[in-house]
mmCIF file of N, CA and C in Angstrom:
data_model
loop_
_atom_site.group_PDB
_atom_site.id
_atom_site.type_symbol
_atom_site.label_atom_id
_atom_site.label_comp_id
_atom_site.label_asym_id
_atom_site.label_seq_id
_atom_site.Cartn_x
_atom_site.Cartn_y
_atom_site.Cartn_z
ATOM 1 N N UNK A 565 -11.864 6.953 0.891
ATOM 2 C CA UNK A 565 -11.621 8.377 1.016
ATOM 3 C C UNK A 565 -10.363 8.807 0.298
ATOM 4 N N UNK A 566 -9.539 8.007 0.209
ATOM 5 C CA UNK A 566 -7.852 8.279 -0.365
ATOM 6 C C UNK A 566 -7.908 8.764 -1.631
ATOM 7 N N UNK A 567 -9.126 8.126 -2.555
ATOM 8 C CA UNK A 567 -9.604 8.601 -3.946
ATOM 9 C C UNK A 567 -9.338 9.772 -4.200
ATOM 10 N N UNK A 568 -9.840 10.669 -3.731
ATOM 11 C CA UNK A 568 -9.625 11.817 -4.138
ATOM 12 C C UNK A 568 -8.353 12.483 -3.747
ATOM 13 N N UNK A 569 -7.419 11.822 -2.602
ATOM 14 C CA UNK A 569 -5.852 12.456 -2.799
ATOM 15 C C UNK A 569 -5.685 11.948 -4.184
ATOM 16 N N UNK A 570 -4.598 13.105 -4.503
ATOM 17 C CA UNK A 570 -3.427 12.485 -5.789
ATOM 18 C C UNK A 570 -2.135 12.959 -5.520
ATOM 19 N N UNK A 571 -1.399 12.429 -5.152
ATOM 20 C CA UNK A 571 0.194 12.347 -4.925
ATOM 21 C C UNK A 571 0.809 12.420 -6.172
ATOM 22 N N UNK A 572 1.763 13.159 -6.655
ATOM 23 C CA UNK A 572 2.209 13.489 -7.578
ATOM 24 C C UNK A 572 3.731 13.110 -7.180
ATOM 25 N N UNK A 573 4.141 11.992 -6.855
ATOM 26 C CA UNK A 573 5.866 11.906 -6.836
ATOM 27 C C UNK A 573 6.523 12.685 -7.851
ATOM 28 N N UNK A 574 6.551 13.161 -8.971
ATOM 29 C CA UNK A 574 7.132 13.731 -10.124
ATOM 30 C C UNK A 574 7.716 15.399 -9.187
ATOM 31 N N UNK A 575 6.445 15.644 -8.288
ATOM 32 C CA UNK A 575 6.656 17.055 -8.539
ATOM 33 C C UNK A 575 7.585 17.533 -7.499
ATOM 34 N N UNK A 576 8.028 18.817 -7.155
ATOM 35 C CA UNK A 576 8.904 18.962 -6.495
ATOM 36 C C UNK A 576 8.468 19.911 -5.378
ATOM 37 N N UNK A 577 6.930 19.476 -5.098
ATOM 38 C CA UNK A 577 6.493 19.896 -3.817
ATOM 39 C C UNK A 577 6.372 18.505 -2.868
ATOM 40 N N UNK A 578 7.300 18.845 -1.597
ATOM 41 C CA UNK A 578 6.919 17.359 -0.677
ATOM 42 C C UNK A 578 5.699 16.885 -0.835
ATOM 43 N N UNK A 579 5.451 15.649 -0.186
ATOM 44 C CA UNK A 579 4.340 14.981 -0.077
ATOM 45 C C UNK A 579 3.167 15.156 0.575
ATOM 46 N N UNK A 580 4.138 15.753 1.707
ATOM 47 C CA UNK A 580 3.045 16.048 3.238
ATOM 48 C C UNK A 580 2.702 17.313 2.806
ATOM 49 N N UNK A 581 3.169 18.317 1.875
ATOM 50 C CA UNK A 581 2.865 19.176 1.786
ATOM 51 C C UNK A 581 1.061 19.066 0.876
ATOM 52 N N UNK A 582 1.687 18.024 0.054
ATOM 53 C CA UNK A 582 0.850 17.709 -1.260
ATOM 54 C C UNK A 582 -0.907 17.292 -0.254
ATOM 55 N N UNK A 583 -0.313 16.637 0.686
ATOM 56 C CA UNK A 583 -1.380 16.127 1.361
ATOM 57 C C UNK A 583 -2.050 16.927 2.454
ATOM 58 N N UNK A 584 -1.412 18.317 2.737
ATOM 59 C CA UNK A 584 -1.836 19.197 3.936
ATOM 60 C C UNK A 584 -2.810 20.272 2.782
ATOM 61 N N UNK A 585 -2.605 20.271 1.247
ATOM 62 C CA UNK A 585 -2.836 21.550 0.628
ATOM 63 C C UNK A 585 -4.558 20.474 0.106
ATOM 64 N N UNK A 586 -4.455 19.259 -0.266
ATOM 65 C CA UNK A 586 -5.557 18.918 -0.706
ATOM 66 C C UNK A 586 -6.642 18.610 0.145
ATOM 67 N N UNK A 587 -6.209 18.432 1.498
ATOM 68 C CA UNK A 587 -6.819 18.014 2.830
ATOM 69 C C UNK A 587 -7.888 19.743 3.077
ATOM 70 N N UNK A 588 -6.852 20.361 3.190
ATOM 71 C CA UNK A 588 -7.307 21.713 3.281
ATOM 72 C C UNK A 588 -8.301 22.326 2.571
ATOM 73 N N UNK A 589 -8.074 22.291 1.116
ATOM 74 C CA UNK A 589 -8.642 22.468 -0.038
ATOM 75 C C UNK A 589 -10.345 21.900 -0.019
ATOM 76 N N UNK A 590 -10.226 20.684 0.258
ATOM 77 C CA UNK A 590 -11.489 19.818 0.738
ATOM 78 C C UNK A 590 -12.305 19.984 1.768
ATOM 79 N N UNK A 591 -11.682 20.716 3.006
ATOM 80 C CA UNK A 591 -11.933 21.255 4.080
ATOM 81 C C UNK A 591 -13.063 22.416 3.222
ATOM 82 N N UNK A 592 -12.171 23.505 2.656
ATOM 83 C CA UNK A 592 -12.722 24.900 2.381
ATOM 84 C C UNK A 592 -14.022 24.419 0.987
ATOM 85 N N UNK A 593 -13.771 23.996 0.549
ATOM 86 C CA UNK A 593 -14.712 23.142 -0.959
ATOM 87 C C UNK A 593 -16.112 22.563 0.046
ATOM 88 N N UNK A 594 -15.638 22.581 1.558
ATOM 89 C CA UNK A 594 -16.963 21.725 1.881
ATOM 90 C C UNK A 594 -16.978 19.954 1.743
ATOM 91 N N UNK A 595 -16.097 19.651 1.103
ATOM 92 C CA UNK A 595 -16.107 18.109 0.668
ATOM 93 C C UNK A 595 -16.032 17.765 2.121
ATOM 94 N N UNK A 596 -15.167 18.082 2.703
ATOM 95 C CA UNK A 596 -14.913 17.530 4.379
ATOM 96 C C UNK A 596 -15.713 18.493 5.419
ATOM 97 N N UNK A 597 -16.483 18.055 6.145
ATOM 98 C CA UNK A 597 -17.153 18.675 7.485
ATOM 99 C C UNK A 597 -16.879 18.635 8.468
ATOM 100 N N UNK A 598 -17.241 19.478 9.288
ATOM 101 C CA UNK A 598 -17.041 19.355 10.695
ATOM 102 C C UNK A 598 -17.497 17.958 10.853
ATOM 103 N N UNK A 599 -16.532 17.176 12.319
ATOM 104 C CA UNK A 599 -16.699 15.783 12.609
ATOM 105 C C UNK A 599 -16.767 14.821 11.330
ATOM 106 N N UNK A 600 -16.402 14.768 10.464
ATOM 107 C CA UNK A 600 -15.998 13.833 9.565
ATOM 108 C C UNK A 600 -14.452 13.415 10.363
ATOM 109 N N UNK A 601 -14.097 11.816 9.833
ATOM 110 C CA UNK A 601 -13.020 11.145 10.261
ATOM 111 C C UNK A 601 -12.282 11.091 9.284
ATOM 112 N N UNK A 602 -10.997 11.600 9.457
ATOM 113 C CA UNK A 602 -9.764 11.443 8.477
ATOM 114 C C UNK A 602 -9.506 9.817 8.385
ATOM 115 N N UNK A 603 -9.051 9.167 7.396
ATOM 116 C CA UNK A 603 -8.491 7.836 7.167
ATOM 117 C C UNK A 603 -7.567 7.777 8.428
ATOM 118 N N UNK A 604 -7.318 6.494 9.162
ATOM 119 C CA UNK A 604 -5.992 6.261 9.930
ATOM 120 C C UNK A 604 -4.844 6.542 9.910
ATOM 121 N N UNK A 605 -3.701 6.897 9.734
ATOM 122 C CA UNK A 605 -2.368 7.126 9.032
ATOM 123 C C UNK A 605 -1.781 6.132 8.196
ATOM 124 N N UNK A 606 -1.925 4.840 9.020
ATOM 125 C CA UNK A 606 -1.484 4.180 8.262
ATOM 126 C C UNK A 606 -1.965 3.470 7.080
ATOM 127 N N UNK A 607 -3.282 3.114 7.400
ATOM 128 C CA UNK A 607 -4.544 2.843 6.013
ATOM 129 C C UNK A 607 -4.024 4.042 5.193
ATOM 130 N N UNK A 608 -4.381 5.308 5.385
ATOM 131 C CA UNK A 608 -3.879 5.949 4.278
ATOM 132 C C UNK A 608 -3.160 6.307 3.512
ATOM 133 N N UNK A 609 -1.342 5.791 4.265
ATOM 134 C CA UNK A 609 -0.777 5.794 3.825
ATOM 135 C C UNK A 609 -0.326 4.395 3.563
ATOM 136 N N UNK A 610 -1.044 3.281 3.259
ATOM 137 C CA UNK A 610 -0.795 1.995 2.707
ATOM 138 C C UNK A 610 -1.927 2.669 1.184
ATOM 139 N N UNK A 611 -2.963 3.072 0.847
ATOM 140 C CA UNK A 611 -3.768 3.468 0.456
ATOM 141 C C UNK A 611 -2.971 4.187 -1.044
ATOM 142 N N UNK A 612 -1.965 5.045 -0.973
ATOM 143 C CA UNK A 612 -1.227 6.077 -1.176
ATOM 144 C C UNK A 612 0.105 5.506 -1.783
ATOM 145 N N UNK A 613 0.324 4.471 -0.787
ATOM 146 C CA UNK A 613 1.777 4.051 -1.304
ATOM 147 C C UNK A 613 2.480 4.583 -0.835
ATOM 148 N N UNK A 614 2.807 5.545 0.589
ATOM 149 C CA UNK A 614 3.579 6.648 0.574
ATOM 150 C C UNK A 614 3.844 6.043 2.726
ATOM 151 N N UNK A 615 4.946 6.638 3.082
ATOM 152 C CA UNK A 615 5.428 6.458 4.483
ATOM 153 C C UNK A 615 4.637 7.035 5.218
ATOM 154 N N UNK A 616 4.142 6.246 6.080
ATOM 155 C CA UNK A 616 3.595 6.731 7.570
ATOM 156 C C UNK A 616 3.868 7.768 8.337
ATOM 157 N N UNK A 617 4.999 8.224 7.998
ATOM 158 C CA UNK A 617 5.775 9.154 8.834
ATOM 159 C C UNK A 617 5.518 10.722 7.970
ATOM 160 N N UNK A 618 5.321 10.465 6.935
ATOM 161 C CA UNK A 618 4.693 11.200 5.873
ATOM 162 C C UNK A 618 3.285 11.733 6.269
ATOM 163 N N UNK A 619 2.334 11.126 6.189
ATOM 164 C CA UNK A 619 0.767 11.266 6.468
ATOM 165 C C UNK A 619 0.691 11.849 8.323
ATOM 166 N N UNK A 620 1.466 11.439 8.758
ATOM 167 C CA UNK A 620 1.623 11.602 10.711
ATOM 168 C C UNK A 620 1.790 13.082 10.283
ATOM 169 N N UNK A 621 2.879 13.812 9.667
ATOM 170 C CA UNK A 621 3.839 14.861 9.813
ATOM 171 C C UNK A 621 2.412 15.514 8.699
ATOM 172 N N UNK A 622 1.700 15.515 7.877
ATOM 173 C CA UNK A 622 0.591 16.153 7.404
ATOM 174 C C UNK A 622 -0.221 16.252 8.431
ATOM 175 N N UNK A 623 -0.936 15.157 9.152
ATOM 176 C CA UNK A 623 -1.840 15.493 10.246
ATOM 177 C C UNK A 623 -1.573 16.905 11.150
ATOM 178 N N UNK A 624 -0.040 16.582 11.637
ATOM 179 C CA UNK A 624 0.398 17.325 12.815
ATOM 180 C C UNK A 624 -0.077 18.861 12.554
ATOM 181 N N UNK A 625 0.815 18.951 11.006
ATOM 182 C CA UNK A 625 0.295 20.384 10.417
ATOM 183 C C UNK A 625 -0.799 20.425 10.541
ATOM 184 N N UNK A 626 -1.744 19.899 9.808
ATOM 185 C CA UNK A 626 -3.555 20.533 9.743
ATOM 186 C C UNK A 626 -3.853 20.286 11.512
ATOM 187 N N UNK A 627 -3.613 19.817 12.333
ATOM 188 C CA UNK A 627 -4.191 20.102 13.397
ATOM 189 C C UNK A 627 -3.279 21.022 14.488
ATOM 190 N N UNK A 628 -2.234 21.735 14.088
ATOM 191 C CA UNK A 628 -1.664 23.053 14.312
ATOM 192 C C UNK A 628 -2.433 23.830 13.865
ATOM 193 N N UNK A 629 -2.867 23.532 12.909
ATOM 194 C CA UNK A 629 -3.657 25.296 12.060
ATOM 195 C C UNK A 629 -4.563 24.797 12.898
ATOM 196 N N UNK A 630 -5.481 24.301 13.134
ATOM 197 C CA UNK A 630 -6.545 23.909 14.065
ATOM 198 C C UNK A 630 -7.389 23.421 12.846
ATOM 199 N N UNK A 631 -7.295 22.758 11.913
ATOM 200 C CA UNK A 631 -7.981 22.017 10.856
ATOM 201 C C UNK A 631 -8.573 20.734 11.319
ATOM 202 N N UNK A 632 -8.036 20.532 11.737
ATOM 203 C CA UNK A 632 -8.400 18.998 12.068
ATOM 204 C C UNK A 632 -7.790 18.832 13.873
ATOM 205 N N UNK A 633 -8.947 18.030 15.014
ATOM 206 C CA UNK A 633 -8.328 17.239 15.735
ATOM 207 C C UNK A 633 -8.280 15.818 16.291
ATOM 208 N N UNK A 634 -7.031 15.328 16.815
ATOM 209 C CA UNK A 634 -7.016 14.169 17.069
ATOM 210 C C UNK A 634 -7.664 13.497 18.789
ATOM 211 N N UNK A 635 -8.263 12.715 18.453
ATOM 212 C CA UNK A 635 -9.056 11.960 19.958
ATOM 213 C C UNK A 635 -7.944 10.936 19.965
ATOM 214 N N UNK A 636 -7.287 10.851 21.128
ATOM 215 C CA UNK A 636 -6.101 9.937 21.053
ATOM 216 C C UNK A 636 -7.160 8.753 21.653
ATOM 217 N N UNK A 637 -7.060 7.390 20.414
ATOM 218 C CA UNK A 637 -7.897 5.789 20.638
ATOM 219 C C UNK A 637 -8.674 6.110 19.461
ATOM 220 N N UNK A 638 -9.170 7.041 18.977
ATOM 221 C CA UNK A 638 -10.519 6.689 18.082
ATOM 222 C C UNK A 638 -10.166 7.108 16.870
ATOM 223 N N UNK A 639 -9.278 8.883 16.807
ATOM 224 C CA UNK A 639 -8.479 8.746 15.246
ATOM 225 C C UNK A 639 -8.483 10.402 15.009
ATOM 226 N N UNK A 640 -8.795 10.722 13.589
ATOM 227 C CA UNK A 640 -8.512 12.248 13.828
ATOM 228 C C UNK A 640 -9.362 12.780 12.715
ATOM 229 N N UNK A 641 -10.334 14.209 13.038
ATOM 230 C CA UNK A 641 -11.575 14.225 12.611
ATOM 231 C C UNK A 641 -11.306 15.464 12.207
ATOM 232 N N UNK A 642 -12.010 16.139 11.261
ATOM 233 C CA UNK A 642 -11.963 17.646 10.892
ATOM 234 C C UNK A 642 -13.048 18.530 11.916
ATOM 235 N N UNK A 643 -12.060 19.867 12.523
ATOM 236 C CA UNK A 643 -12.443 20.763 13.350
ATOM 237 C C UNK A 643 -13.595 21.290 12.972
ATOM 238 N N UNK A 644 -14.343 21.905 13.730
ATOM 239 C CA UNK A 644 -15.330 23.123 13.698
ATOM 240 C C UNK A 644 -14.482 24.396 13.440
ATOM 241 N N UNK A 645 -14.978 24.492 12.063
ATOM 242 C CA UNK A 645 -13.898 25.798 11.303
ATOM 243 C C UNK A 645 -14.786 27.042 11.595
ATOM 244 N N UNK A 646 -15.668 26.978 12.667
ATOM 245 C CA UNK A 646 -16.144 28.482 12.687
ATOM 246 C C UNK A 646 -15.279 29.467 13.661
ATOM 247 N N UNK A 647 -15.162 30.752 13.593
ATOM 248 C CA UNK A 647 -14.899 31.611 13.911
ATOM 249 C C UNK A 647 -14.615 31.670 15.724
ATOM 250 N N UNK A 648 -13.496 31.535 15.683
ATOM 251 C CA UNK A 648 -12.959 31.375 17.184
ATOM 252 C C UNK A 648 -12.366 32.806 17.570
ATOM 253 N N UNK A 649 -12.020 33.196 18.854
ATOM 254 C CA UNK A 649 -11.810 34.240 19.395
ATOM 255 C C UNK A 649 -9.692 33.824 18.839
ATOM 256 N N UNK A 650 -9.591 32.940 19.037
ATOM 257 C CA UNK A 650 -7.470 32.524 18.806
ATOM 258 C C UNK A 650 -7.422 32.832 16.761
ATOM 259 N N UNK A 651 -8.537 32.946 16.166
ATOM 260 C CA UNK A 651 -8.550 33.175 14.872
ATOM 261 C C UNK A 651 -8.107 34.214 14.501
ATOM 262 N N UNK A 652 -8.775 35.521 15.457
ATOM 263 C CA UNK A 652 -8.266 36.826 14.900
ATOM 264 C C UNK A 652 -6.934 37.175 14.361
ATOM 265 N N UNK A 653 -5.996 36.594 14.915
ATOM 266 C CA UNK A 653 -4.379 36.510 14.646
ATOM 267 C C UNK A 653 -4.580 36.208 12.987
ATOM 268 N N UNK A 654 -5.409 34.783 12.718
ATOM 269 C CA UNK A 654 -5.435 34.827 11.476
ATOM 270 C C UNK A 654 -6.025 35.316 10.254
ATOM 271 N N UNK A 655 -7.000 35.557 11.047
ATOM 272 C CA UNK A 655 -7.796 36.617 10.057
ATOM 273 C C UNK A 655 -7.530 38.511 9.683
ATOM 274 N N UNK A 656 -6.047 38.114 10.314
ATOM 275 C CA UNK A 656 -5.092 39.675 10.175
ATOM 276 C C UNK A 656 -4.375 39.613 8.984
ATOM 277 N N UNK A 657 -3.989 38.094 9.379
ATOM 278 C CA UNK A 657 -2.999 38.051 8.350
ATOM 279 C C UNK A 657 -3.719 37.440 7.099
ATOM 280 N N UNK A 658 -4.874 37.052 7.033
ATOM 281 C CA UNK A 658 -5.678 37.160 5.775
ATOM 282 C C UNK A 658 -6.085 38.498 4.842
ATOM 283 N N UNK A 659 -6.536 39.149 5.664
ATOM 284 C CA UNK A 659 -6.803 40.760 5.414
ATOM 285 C C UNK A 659 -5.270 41.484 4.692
ATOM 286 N N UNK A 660 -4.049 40.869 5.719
ATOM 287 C CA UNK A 660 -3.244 41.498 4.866
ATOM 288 C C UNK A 660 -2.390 40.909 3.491
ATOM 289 N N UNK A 661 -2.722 39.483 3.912
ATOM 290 C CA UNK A 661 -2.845 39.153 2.126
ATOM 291 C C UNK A 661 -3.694 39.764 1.261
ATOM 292 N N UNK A 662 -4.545 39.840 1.750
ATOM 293 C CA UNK A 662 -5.702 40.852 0.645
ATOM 294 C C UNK A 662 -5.361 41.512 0.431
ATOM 295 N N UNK A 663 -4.526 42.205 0.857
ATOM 296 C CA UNK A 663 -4.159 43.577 0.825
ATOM 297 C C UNK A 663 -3.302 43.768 -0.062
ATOM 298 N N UNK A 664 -1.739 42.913 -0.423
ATOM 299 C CA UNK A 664 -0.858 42.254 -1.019
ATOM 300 C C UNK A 664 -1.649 42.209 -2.373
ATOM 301 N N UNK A 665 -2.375 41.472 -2.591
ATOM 302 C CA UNK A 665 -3.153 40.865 -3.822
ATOM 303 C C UNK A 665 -3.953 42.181 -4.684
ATOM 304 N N UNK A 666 -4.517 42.983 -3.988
ATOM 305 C CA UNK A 666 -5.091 44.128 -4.257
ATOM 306 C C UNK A 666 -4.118 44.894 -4.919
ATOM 307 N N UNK A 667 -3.154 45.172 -4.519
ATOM 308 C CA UNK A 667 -1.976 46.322 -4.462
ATOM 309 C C UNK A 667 -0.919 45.750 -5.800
ATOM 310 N N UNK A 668 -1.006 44.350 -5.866
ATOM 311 C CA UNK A 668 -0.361 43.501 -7.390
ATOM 312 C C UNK A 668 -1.012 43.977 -7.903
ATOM 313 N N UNK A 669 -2.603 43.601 -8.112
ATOM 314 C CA UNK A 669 -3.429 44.598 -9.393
ATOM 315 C C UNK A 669 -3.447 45.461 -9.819
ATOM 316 N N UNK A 670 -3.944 46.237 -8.806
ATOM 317 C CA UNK A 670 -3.439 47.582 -9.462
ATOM 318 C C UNK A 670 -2.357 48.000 -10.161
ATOM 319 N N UNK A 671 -1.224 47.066 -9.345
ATOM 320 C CA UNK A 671 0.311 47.419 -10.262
ATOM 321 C C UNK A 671 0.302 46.878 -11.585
ATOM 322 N N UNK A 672 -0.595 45.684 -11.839
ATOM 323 C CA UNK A 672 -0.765 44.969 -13.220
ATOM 324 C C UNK A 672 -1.811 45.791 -14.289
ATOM 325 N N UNK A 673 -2.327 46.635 -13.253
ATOM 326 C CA UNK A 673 -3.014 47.579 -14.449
ATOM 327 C C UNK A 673 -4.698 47.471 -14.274
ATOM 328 N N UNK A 674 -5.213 46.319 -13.267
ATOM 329 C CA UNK A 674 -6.366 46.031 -13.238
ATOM 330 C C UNK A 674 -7.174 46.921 -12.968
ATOM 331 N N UNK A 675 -8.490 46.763 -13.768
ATOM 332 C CA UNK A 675 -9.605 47.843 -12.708
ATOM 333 C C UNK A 675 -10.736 47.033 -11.570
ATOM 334 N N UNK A 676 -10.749 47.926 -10.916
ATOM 335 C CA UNK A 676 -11.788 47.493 -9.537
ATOM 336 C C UNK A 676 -12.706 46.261 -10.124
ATOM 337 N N UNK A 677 -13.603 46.929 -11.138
ATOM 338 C CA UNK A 677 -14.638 45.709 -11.509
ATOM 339 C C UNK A 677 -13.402 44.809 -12.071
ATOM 340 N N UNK A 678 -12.669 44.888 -12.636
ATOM 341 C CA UNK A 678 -12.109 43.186 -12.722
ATOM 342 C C UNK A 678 -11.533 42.783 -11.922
ATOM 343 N N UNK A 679 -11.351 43.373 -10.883
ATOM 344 C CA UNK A 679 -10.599 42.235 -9.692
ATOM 345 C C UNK A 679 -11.284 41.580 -8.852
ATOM 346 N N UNK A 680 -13.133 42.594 -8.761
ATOM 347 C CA UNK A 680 -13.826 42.122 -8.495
ATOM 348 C C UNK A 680 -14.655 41.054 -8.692
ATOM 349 N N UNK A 681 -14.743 41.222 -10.207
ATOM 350 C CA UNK A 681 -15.199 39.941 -10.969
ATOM 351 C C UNK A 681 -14.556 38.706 -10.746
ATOM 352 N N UNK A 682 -12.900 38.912 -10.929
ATOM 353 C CA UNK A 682 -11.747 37.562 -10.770
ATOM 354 C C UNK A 682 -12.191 36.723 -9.029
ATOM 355 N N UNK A 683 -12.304 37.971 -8.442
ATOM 356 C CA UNK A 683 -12.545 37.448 -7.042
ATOM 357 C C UNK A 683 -13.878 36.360 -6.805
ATOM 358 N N UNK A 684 -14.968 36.774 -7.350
ATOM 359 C CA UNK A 684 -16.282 36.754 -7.384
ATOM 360 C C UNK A 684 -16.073 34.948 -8.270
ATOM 361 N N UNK A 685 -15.559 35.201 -8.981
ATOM 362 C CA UNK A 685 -15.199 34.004 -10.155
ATOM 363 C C UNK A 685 -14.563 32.708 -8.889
ATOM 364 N N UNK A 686 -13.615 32.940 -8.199
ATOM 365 C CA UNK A 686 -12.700 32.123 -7.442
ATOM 366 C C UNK A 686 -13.634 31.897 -6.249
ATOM 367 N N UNK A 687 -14.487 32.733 -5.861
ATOM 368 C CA UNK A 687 -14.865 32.445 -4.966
ATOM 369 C C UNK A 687 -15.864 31.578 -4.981
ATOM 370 N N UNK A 688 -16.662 31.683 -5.969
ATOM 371 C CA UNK A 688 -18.287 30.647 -6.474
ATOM 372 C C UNK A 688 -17.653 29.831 -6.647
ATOM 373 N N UNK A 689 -16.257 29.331 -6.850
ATOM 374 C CA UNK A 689 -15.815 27.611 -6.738
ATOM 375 C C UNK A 689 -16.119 27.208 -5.272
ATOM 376 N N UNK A 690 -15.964 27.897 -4.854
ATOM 377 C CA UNK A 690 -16.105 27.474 -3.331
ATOM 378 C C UNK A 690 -17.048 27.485 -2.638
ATOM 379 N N UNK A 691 -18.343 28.515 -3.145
ATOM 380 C CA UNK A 691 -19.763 28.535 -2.575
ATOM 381 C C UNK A 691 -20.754 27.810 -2.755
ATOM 382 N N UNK A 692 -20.436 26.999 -4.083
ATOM 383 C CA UNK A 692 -21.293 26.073 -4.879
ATOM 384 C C UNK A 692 -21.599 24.792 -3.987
ATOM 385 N N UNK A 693 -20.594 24.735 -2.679
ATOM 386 C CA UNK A 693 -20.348 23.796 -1.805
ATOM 387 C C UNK A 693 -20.955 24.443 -0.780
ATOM 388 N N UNK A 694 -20.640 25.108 -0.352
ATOM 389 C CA UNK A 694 -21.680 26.178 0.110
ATOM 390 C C UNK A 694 -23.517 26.133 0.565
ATOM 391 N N UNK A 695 -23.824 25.827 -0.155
ATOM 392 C CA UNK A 695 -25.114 25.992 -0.438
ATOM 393 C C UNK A 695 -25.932 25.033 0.120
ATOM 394 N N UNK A 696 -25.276 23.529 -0.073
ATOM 395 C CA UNK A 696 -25.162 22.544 1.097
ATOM 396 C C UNK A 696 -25.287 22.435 1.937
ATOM 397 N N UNK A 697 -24.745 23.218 2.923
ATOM 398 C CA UNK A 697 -24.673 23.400 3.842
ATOM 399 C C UNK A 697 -25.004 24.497 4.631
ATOM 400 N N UNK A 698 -26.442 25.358 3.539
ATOM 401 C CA UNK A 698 -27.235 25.884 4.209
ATOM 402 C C UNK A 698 -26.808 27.464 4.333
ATOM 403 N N UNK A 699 -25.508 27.731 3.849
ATOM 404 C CA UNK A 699 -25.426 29.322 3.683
ATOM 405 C C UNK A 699 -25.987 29.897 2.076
ATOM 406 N N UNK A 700 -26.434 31.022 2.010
ATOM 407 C CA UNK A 700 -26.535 31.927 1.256
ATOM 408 C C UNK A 700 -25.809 32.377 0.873
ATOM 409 N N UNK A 701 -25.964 32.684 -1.314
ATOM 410 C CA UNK A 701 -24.922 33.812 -1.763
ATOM 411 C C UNK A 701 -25.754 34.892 -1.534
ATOM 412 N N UNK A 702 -25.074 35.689 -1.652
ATOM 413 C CA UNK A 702 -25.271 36.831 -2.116
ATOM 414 C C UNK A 702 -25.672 38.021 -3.521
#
């Protein structure tokens, strides 16, 4: 499973960060499902080359956001990312990123159909996985 991390020591984003954004990423891509098992901490971080204490302190994060949880004895599995009633909080503050992002464009000069298009573009990276798993585009 570690394959597809890539740790970039060069760069000057932490590690755990490096490993909470691709974990995530894989999550939303569909690569990872509900009840799939994350690597151990320490396999993965023997795997990686990288400190235990490193991969622990990534977990903690993704299973704060509620990404992932841990069964203390058996290991730590990716959540059921559907739509929970404790979400709304986040799906406010999604909306008002949108909102943010919308309001740059326009200031950059964009028109509706191209932000729509850009959107539409970013988003079929992500639906193509999608489809898999049984939802519909649109």
């Amino acid at each position: 499973m570690a394959l597809w991390i890539q740790i970039s020591t060069g760069s000057s984003e932490p590690v755990y960060i490096q490993l909470i954004t691709q974990i995530s990423l894989a999550i939303a891509k569909g690569h990872l499902k509900a009840g799939d098992k994350l690597p151990a901490v320490r396999k993965l971080a023997s795997e990686l080359v990288i400190n235990p204490n490193t991969v622990a302190k990534a977990y903690t994060y993704l299973e704060q956001a509620k990404l992932v949880i841990t069964k203390t004895g058996s290991g730590t599995y990716i959540a059921d990312t559907t739509i929970r009633s404790a979400d709304v909080a986040d799906i406010n503050i999604l909306v008002e990123r949108m909102d943010n992002i919308i309001t740059r464009a326009i200031n950059l000069g964009l028109k509706h159909t191209d932000l729509a298009e850009m959107f539409k573009s970013r988003l079929e990276k992500f639906t193509d996985n999608s489809r898999n798993s049984g939802e519909e585009n649109e």
